[in-house]
Amino acid sequence: MRKTSNVAELEAIAKQVRREIVEMITHAKSGHPGGSLSAVEIAVTLFFDVMRHDPANPKWPDRDRFILSKGHAAPVLYSVFAECGYTPKDQLNSLRKLGCMYQGHPDARFIPALEASTGSLGEGLSIGIGMALAAKLDQRPSRTYVVLGDGEIQEGQIWEAAMFGGDKGVDNLVAIVDYNHIQLDGFVNDILPLDPVADKWRAFNWHAIDLDGHSIPALQAAFAEAAQTKGRPTAIIAHTIKGKGVSFMENNPKFHGVAPTEEEMEKALAELA
Amino acid sequence: MEIRTKFELKLGMATREAFGKALVEAGRKNPDIVALDADLSKSTYTSLFAKEFPGRFVECGIAEANMIGIAAGLASGGKIPFAASFSCFAINKGFEQLRVAVAYPNVNVKVVGTHSGISIGEDGPSQMSIEDLGLACSLPNFTVLSPADEVAMHALVHASVAHAGPVFIRAGRPKAPIVHSPDQRFEMGGSVQLMDGSDLSIIGNGLLVAEAIRAAEALEAEGISARVIDMYSIKPLDRAAIQRAAAETRAIVVAEEHLVATGLGVRVAQVVAETNPCAMEFVGIQDTYAESGTPQELMEKYGLVARNVVAAARRVLSRK
């Protein structure tokens, strides 16, 4: 893979990833398009610019770690993995099929380069803390990035982890909240509101940054700021749009967990041309 | 008699203390060992490890779910984490994390649950773990161990370090009678035959091994010959030893400080049913929660002492 900090190049990769997400979920006939599309710039910026990793050497001890704690957004991770060269691109459309490496939720038994098997919400931040602590114990430069769903932070374990991370100086850890405002049953504000999100993390002694989660330059700057922040972890509150990039999916709770039809896929791909 | 001298049943350390000491020993040999606790390190004896290796001790506060998740991340980072708490809290509050973050991806996390069973005494049912072995055994990839004394605990902590994969070790609060000779060997999937006998077999673990020995000695005085087996490895089970006991003695009593519905007994019964079906009886906690009391009062009230094992032996022999 070729890493780049060039925003236009990263945006082009993001568009390609969006196309693959729509295609693979359509072929699977089930899956979670909305929350995959909202996290595209976050994942692309990390894997193609920010993170220290090497698809040719996936178990490099000094690599940075990435955990998709909101495991239902697996398609965004699979597409990025394939674009990086960790996994075959020509099998993306076997998503969710029996025996396929692209399981319904990220499963490290099928893709050993995955850092964690996720899908049960609320667990990834604790696992990320453990990885960050292991790196500190071994005095390795590795940093750990954990992508959380907004609805996911309704889970109590997130706040156990937040309390721990804020106290123990885990400054090689970054949590990114994909704040797209929609969860399965509807709008977050109607289910169980989260605001003020950044202040909650600050109250737990995290360095918190609000940004436009679709702005690659903003993400690049925030990850650089996180790396400079010593003594405490960073929480990036990425304000995003669920279903971003496909007009009829944007801000539409229906596309949290419903696959597009073939016709919808064609329409979406035309928009993402 | 030789057997009586062999089983002096002298009180040794509590298995939780033996765990704490063995962990320090293992920590000296292996720098990758890390200990985690959830505000009970003085009770679980991980405080000993924390004192010697403060940089490798993770105090998580009262947050067991987070503790198990952190342990999973540490294991992924190449560490050998031992996460300890009271068994009821580690297993019940950490169960979802044990399932998804540990068992399913098969990461190298060791969980030690102390204060198991009802022999914790006065603190009562909220602190008593009577479901832990059943829950731990229900997790694929987990090895589940219940050592009877300090000798077994010491050996099994070291065996757990050497074993790549999730392990649950059950430990108790009270001092435990020593049933094993110091040079006894232990392994995942093993068992120890402590007495040989031909009329029936008594298979137990934890504190009930000593009760089984006492029961066997009482039966011997009546001319009944009982084999006694410490089945310290609940998962994997020593199927060969169970099959031999069933084939050779044709009657089995299982004794444990755990719910009978989900503990060692039903697992032994499965092997017996699959190999050499024979009469069985089960000594354990019935479908109920206990209460406050001294450990001895509770063990007697809830039917977990030698005379309960003797009564079960008589029942099983009458059905033979």
XYZ file of C-alpha atoms in Angstrom:
593
model
C 0.000 0.000 0.000
C 1.045 3.593 -0.490
C 0.440 5.977 2.396
C -0.345 9.597 1.705
C -1.174 12.823 3.490
C -2.597 14.339 0.351
C -6.211 15.229 1.045
C -7.416 14.816 -2.535
C -5.899 11.336 -2.683
C -7.439 10.387 0.651
C -10.819 11.699 -0.510
C -10.553 9.570 -3.622
C -9.863 6.500 -1.481
C -12.826 7.430 0.718
C -15.089 7.542 -2.306
C -13.882 4.131 -3.449
C -14.449 2.740 0.050
C -18.008 4.091 0.032
C -18.680 2.360 -3.282
C -17.382 -0.926 -1.910
C -19.460 -0.608 1.258
C -22.650 -0.120 -0.747
C -21.820 -2.974 -3.109
C -20.843 -5.511 -0.482
C -23.863 -4.870 1.736
C -26.181 -5.040 -1.273
C -24.708 -8.405 -2.258
C -24.927 -9.641 1.327
C -28.603 -8.579 1.452
C -28.071 -7.583 5.081
C -25.703 -5.418 7.088
C -25.253 -1.886 8.387
C -24.658 0.711 5.667
C -25.406 3.905 7.625
C -22.777 3.555 10.329
C -20.236 2.174 7.860
C -20.587 5.221 5.601
C -20.358 7.680 8.513
C -16.974 6.295 9.586
C -15.250 6.280 6.184
C -13.048 9.362 6.568
C -12.058 8.306 10.104
C -10.882 4.874 8.925
C -9.284 6.095 5.703
C -7.340 8.897 7.414
C -6.059 6.482 10.047
C -5.054 3.620 7.757
C -3.739 5.602 4.787
C -2.091 8.483 6.589
C -1.836 8.433 10.363
C -1.231 4.893 11.568
C 2.070 3.078 11.718
C 1.317 -0.302 10.170
C 2.475 -2.602 7.412
C 0.082 -4.952 5.595
C 3.108 -7.073 4.616
C 3.905 -7.546 8.304
C 0.566 -7.482 10.125
C 2.006 -8.651 13.466
C 4.795 -6.042 13.549
C 5.157 -5.491 17.316
C 5.576 -1.728 16.941
C 2.446 -1.277 14.828
C -0.389 0.977 15.854
C -3.614 -0.812 16.786
C -7.081 -0.142 15.421
C -10.220 -1.492 17.053
C -13.624 -1.062 15.460
C -15.587 -1.258 18.681
C -18.782 -0.534 16.740
C -18.292 -3.882 15.031
C -21.498 -3.712 13.011
C -19.729 -1.174 10.775
C -17.473 -4.042 9.637
C -17.878 -3.192 5.915
C -15.903 0.044 6.284
C -13.075 -1.857 7.949
C -13.180 -4.670 5.381
C -13.042 -2.228 2.495
C -10.118 -0.352 4.059
C -8.361 -3.642 4.861
C -8.765 -4.742 1.258
C -7.607 -1.374 -0.106
C -4.534 -1.615 2.159
C -3.815 -5.131 0.963
C -4.474 -7.022 4.206
C -7.266 -9.050 2.609
C -8.371 -9.853 -0.947
C -10.438 -7.183 -2.633
C -12.115 -9.616 -5.007
C -13.831 -11.386 -2.105
C -15.485 -8.312 -0.560
C -18.814 -9.277 -2.067
C -18.742 -12.568 -0.156
C -19.548 -10.525 2.965
C -21.641 -12.478 5.496
C -21.501 -15.724 3.510
C -20.712 -19.055 5.186
C -16.980 -19.630 5.566
C -16.094 -16.194 4.217
C -13.391 -14.140 5.930
C -15.673 -11.115 5.775
C -17.918 -12.216 8.632
C -20.974 -10.263 9.788
C -18.914 -8.629 12.526
C -15.086 -8.473 12.613
C -13.803 -11.923 13.563
C -10.070 -12.324 14.154
C -10.353 -16.080 13.651
C -11.026 -15.388 9.975
C -8.765 -12.326 9.573
C -5.780 -12.629 11.922
C -4.715 -9.054 11.124
C -7.778 -7.803 13.015
C -6.752 -6.617 16.455
C -10.023 -7.612 18.123
C -13.229 -9.478 17.433
C -16.003 -7.028 18.105
C -19.755 -6.770 17.773
C -20.950 -6.662 21.359
C -21.066 -2.920 21.951
C -19.123 -1.294 24.747
C -16.133 -3.608 24.861
C -13.534 -2.144 22.502
C -12.309 0.722 24.644
C -11.270 -1.580 27.504
C -9.458 -3.854 25.069
C -7.755 -0.814 23.570
C -6.615 0.286 27.015
C -5.082 -3.144 27.537
C -3.193 -2.876 24.247
C -2.032 0.641 25.101
C -0.819 -0.531 28.526
C 1.042 -3.462 26.950
C 2.805 -1.017 24.597
C 3.797 1.167 27.546
C 5.086 -1.832 29.515
C 7.250 -2.812 26.554
C 8.209 0.805 25.830
C 6.967 0.511 22.281
C 5.856 3.520 20.217
C 2.523 1.882 19.319
C -0.616 3.952 19.596
C -4.114 2.504 19.835
C -7.183 3.882 18.063
C -10.690 2.772 19.049
C -13.738 3.770 17.007
C -16.905 3.899 19.080
C -20.468 4.315 17.945
C -22.451 7.153 19.477
C -25.195 4.819 20.654
C -22.443 2.520 21.892
C -21.369 4.987 24.568
C -24.702 4.359 26.279
C -23.000 1.167 27.502
C -21.747 1.417 31.083
C -18.470 -0.344 30.338
C -17.425 2.617 28.171
C -17.503 4.833 31.239
C -15.630 2.307 33.361
C -12.959 2.443 30.670
C -13.177 6.231 30.382
C -12.658 6.599 34.144
C -9.679 4.254 34.028
C -8.100 5.801 30.938
C -8.424 9.335 32.260
C -6.795 8.438 35.552
C -3.971 6.179 34.415
C -2.368 8.482 31.863
C -2.968 6.213 28.883
C -1.835 8.912 26.437
C -1.097 6.431 23.644
C -4.817 5.828 23.245
C -7.378 7.688 21.124
C -11.114 7.071 21.200
C -13.093 8.323 18.219
C -16.831 8.678 18.725
C -18.656 8.424 15.397
C -21.387 10.859 16.390
C -23.896 10.286 13.578
C -26.935 10.769 15.828
C -28.785 7.625 14.790
C -29.021 4.213 16.429
C -31.130 1.183 15.586
C -34.375 2.308 17.171
C -34.145 5.869 15.867
C -32.468 9.173 16.631
C -30.072 9.115 19.585
C -31.726 12.199 21.011
C -35.036 10.326 21.160
C -33.584 7.107 22.581
C -31.079 8.244 25.224
C -29.355 11.593 24.550
C -25.590 11.877 24.954
C -24.909 15.621 25.034
C -22.707 17.216 26.081
C -20.490 14.456 24.725
C -17.091 16.186 24.743
C -17.686 17.568 28.230
C -18.418 14.080 29.503
C -14.995 12.908 28.303
C -13.353 16.048 29.705
C -14.986 15.326 33.055
C -13.226 11.955 32.948
C -9.898 13.768 32.369
C -9.626 13.062 28.647
C -8.409 15.591 26.132
C -11.496 16.054 23.933
C -11.720 17.452 20.416
C -14.933 18.218 18.501
C -14.616 18.115 14.732
C -16.321 17.455 11.422
C -15.803 13.733 11.039
C -15.956 13.969 7.259
C -13.169 16.562 7.063
C -9.907 14.764 6.410
C -7.770 17.835 7.248
C -9.624 18.215 10.568
C -9.052 14.540 11.349
C -5.358 14.769 10.427
C -4.926 17.771 12.712
C -6.782 16.094 15.568
C -4.731 12.886 15.375
C -1.563 15.011 15.400
C -2.864 16.945 18.407
C -3.658 13.667 20.176
C -0.123 12.440 19.579
C 1.219 15.612 21.185
C -1.082 15.317 24.195
C 0.796 13.811 27.127
C -0.518 12.376 30.365
C -4.039 11.604 29.232
C -5.868 9.954 26.360
C -7.741 11.844 23.662
C -11.387 11.532 22.701
C -12.297 12.806 19.253
C -15.972 13.571 18.903
C -16.407 13.159 15.172
C -19.623 14.848 14.099
C -20.764 12.771 11.160
C -23.774 12.047 9.002
C -25.216 8.567 9.068
C -25.248 7.174 5.532
C -22.875 9.955 4.354
C -22.418 10.144 0.588
C -25.668 8.501 -0.485
C -28.478 11.036 -0.552
C -31.336 8.721 0.351
C -29.373 7.077 3.173
C -28.158 10.278 4.801
C -29.780 10.875 8.173
C -32.199 8.047 7.482
C -32.609 5.675 10.455
C -33.875 2.979 8.065
C -30.358 2.477 6.766
C -28.851 1.723 10.164
C -29.291 -1.975 9.590
C -31.018 -2.546 6.260
C -29.266 -3.432 3.000
C -29.947 -1.426 -0.144
C -31.812 -3.131 -2.990
C -30.064 -3.652 -6.339
C -31.871 -0.595 -7.652
C -30.831 1.479 -4.656
C -27.274 0.275 -5.102
C -27.211 1.494 -8.717
C -28.568 4.876 -7.625
C -25.992 5.084 -4.809
C -23.100 4.124 -7.099
C -24.190 6.783 -9.591
C -24.007 9.352 -6.788
C -20.563 8.037 -5.779
C -19.195 8.016 -9.319
C -3.753 -47.504 59.189
C -1.640 -46.333 56.317
C -4.386 -44.315 54.692
C -5.080 -42.335 57.825
C -1.453 -41.366 58.155
C -1.335 -40.430 54.479
C -4.295 -38.109 54.886
C -3.507 -36.181 57.967
C -5.639 -33.432 56.365
C -3.576 -30.779 58.047
C -4.905 -27.299 57.393
C -2.818 -25.534 54.788
C -3.113 -22.108 53.229
C -6.347 -20.944 51.698
C -6.158 -21.617 47.978
C -6.474 -17.857 47.356
C -3.306 -17.267 49.370
C -1.545 -20.108 47.566
C -2.582 -18.416 44.310
C -1.126 -15.075 45.387
C 2.169 -16.652 46.370
C 2.419 -18.787 43.251
C 1.704 -15.749 41.088
C 4.631 -13.863 42.607
C 6.858 -16.878 41.992
C 5.674 -17.117 38.396
C 6.140 -13.363 38.005
C 9.784 -13.649 38.990
C 10.364 -16.193 36.247
C 8.266 -14.599 33.539
C 8.351 -10.823 33.003
C 5.270 -10.966 30.772
C 2.977 -11.864 33.669
C 0.702 -8.978 34.658
C -1.873 -8.980 37.459
C -5.180 -7.111 37.475
C -7.588 -6.646 40.329
C -10.831 -4.825 41.008
C -10.317 -3.375 44.480
C -10.010 -6.725 46.225
C -6.274 -7.313 45.999
C -5.885 -7.776 49.741
C -8.523 -10.505 49.641
C -7.391 -12.198 46.421
C -3.711 -11.902 47.438
C -2.732 -10.190 44.198
C -1.480 -7.550 46.670
C 1.628 -9.725 47.009
C 2.279 -9.394 43.282
C 1.482 -5.665 43.375
C 4.039 -5.171 46.127
C 6.828 -6.923 44.278
C 5.923 -5.793 40.748
C 4.084 -2.476 41.049
C 4.683 -1.701 37.376
C 3.006 -4.925 36.310
C -0.056 -4.583 38.519
C -3.200 -2.947 37.140
C -5.642 -1.735 39.782
C -8.923 -1.365 37.914
C -11.128 -0.180 40.743
C -14.569 -1.676 41.159
C -15.133 -2.266 37.448
C -14.881 -5.935 36.556
C -16.148 -5.658 32.975
C -13.433 -3.130 32.185
C -10.873 -5.292 33.990
C -11.590 -8.315 31.796
C -11.507 -6.158 28.662
C -8.155 -4.647 29.653
C -6.840 -8.142 30.352
C -7.889 -9.168 26.840
C -6.013 -6.202 25.349
C -2.927 -6.928 27.424
C -2.987 -10.534 26.230
C -3.238 -9.359 22.624
C -0.181 -7.232 23.347
C 1.789 -10.322 24.365
C 1.275 -10.187 28.129
C 0.010 -13.030 30.330
C -2.637 -11.295 32.418
C -4.069 -12.803 35.602
C -7.302 -10.975 36.460
C -8.545 -11.671 39.971
C -11.615 -10.823 41.982
C -14.198 -12.613 44.068
C -15.414 -15.372 41.793
C -18.998 -14.095 41.763
C -17.887 -10.662 40.535
C -15.227 -11.771 38.067
C -17.519 -14.292 36.424
C -20.903 -12.640 36.646
C -19.976 -8.994 36.096
C -17.295 -9.896 33.593
C -19.194 -12.653 31.834
C -20.042 -10.822 28.626
C -16.405 -9.713 28.353
C -15.191 -13.232 29.096
C -17.430 -14.415 26.290
C -16.734 -11.878 23.538
C -13.303 -10.441 24.416
C -11.663 -13.607 25.791
C -13.339 -16.932 24.935
C -14.487 -16.229 21.380
C -11.154 -14.821 20.106
C -9.335 -17.357 22.354
C -6.956 -14.861 23.955
C -4.487 -15.767 26.670
C -6.287 -14.403 29.745
C -6.246 -16.134 33.133
C -9.117 -15.387 35.484
C -8.866 -16.287 39.144
C -12.072 -16.259 41.158
C -11.545 -16.318 44.894
C -14.137 -16.619 47.673
C -15.947 -19.307 45.713
C -18.749 -21.437 47.063
C -20.562 -20.839 50.337
C -17.559 -21.379 52.619
C -16.891 -17.636 52.610
C -19.290 -17.609 55.527
C -20.802 -14.500 57.046
C -20.872 -12.211 53.996
C -23.783 -14.138 52.558
C -25.201 -14.978 49.142
C -24.377 -11.760 47.236
C -20.691 -12.605 47.661
C -21.019 -16.383 47.273
C -20.206 -17.908 43.940
C -22.150 -21.090 43.406
C -22.668 -20.739 39.641
C -19.082 -19.957 38.557
C -17.912 -23.368 37.356
C -21.033 -23.841 35.257
C -20.677 -20.412 33.693
C -16.956 -20.789 33.065
C -17.436 -24.259 31.552
C -20.087 -22.877 29.211
C -17.413 -20.759 27.481
C -15.695 -22.503 24.550
C -11.861 -22.416 24.620
C -11.780 -22.033 28.418
C -9.906 -24.412 30.671
C -11.592 -24.572 34.077
C -9.743 -25.614 37.230
C -10.789 -26.037 40.846
C -7.778 -26.911 43.026
C -8.406 -28.554 46.393
C -5.382 -27.319 48.318
C -2.263 -25.191 48.239
C -0.264 -27.914 46.492
C -2.712 -28.125 43.617
C -3.117 -24.361 43.373
C 0.611 -23.788 43.230
C 1.046 -26.308 40.447
C -1.980 -25.158 38.491
C -0.959 -21.482 38.515
C 2.315 -22.507 36.886
C 0.483 -24.843 34.483
C -1.810 -21.958 33.541
C 1.149 -19.740 32.695
C 2.476 -22.467 30.407
C -0.923 -23.026 28.780
C -1.736 -20.763 25.821
C -5.415 -19.877 26.116
C -8.062 -18.740 28.563
C -8.098 -20.361 31.993
C -10.454 -19.943 34.934
C -9.096 -20.965 38.334
C -11.438 -21.236 41.291
C -10.077 -20.403 44.725
C -11.558 -20.466 48.206
C -11.522 -18.179 51.214
C -10.930 -20.547 54.167
C -7.772 -22.455 54.894
C -7.912 -25.714 52.983
C -6.854 -29.149 54.278
C -3.842 -30.487 52.417
C -4.820 -33.579 50.459
C -1.935 -33.825 48.004
C 1.655 -34.869 48.482
C 4.117 -32.087 47.701
C 5.463 -33.815 44.598
C 2.053 -34.515 43.032
C 1.861 -33.553 39.354
C -1.104 -31.664 37.884
C -2.073 -30.893 34.308
C -4.971 -29.530 32.291
C -7.392 -32.421 31.885
C -5.829 -34.440 34.663
C -7.115 -35.824 37.962
C -5.563 -37.426 41.020
C -6.707 -40.716 42.490
C -6.142 -40.268 46.203
C -7.544 -43.589 47.438
C -8.291 -46.758 45.546
C -11.487 -48.671 46.104
C -13.738 -51.200 44.478
C -17.285 -50.646 45.786
C -17.815 -47.085 44.609
C -15.966 -43.978 43.472
C -16.213 -40.563 45.063
C -15.256 -37.802 42.652
C -14.888 -34.334 44.084
C -13.083 -31.038 43.792
C -12.214 -28.054 45.964
C -12.967 -28.380 49.659
C -15.117 -31.433 49.012
C -12.051 -33.566 48.260
C -11.123 -33.570 51.948
C -14.745 -34.386 52.824
C -14.628 -37.232 50.307
C -11.511 -38.617 52.000
C -13.166 -38.383 55.413
C -16.234 -40.115 53.992
C -14.147 -42.855 52.404
C -12.388 -43.493 55.681
C -15.727 -43.719 57.497
C -17.036 -46.119 54.849
C -13.878 -48.186 55.111
C -14.601 -48.708 58.798
C -17.893 -50.286 57.686
C -16.088 -52.495 55.210
C -16.985 -50.424 52.145
C -14.137 -49.723 49.762
C -14.314 -46.288 48.117
C -12.086 -44.836 45.422
C -11.495 -41.096 45.858
C -10.587 -38.894 42.910
C -9.740 -35.189 42.942
C -11.220 -34.007 39.645
C -9.529 -30.603 39.766
C -9.794 -30.083 36.010
C -13.466 -29.561 35.223
C -12.735 -28.683 31.637
C -11.206 -30.553 30.007
C -12.294 -33.559 32.071
C -10.197 -36.640 32.677
C -12.584 -38.855 30.758
C -10.374 -41.926 31.095
C -10.365 -41.743 34.897
C -14.150 -41.333 34.965
C -14.658 -44.190 32.544
C -12.410 -46.440 34.656
C -14.235 -45.478 37.843
C -17.577 -46.268 36.222
C -16.398 -49.552 34.753
C -14.524 -50.774 37.808
C -16.688 -49.603 40.720
C -20.127 -49.356 39.030
C -21.274 -46.595 41.413
C -20.233 -42.949 41.587
C -20.821 -40.090 44.015
C -19.821 -36.603 42.881
C -19.245 -34.009 45.614
C -18.741 -30.279 45.043
C -19.306 -26.868 46.607
C -21.344 -25.635 43.649
C -24.886 -25.843 42.307
C -25.507 -29.491 41.463
C -27.412 -28.428 38.352
C -24.408 -26.960 36.531
C -21.252 -28.163 38.228
C -18.823 -31.052 38.069
C -21.492 -33.703 38.670
C -23.441 -33.200 35.470
C -20.223 -33.189 33.475
C -19.071 -36.445 35.045
C -22.553 -37.871 34.439
C -22.278 -37.040 30.761
C -19.081 -39.061 30.475
C -20.600 -41.920 32.457
C -23.683 -41.897 30.229
C -21.508 -41.928 27.131
C -19.220 -44.718 28.329
C -20.244 -47.041 31.172
C -23.628 -46.021 32.585
C -23.886 -46.730 36.309
C -25.708 -45.452 39.380
C -24.706 -41.939 40.483
C -25.507 -39.591 43.355
C -24.723 -35.903 43.644
C -23.617 -33.946 46.694
C -23.721 -30.206 46.161
C -25.793 -27.095 46.572
C -29.387 -27.635 45.582
C -31.430 -25.090 43.649
C -31.113 -22.401 46.289
C -29.000 -19.562 47.712
C -27.370 -19.878 51.120
C -27.184 -17.294 53.928
C -24.846 -15.873 56.568
C -23.172 -18.180 59.069
C -19.785 -19.601 59.856
C -18.263 -21.605 57.008
C -18.638 -24.832 58.978
C -22.284 -24.106 59.876
C -23.036 -23.394 56.238
C -21.271 -26.465 54.888
C -23.289 -28.562 57.328
C -26.622 -26.853 56.735
C -26.298 -27.056 52.963
C -25.180 -30.665 52.971
C -21.524 -30.400 51.986
C -19.722 -32.371 54.693
C -18.434 -35.940 54.965
C -21.616 -37.365 56.419
C -23.553 -36.131 53.368
C -21.050 -37.924 51.165
C -21.435 -41.085 53.269
C -25.218 -40.887 52.958
C -24.923 -40.460 49.185
C -22.575 -43.452 49.082
C -25.132 -45.603 50.877
C -27.840 -44.464 48.455
C -25.767 -45.189 45.415
C -24.745 -48.603 46.733
C -28.407 -49.463 47.343
C -29.105 -48.713 43.669
C -26.121 -50.605 42.341
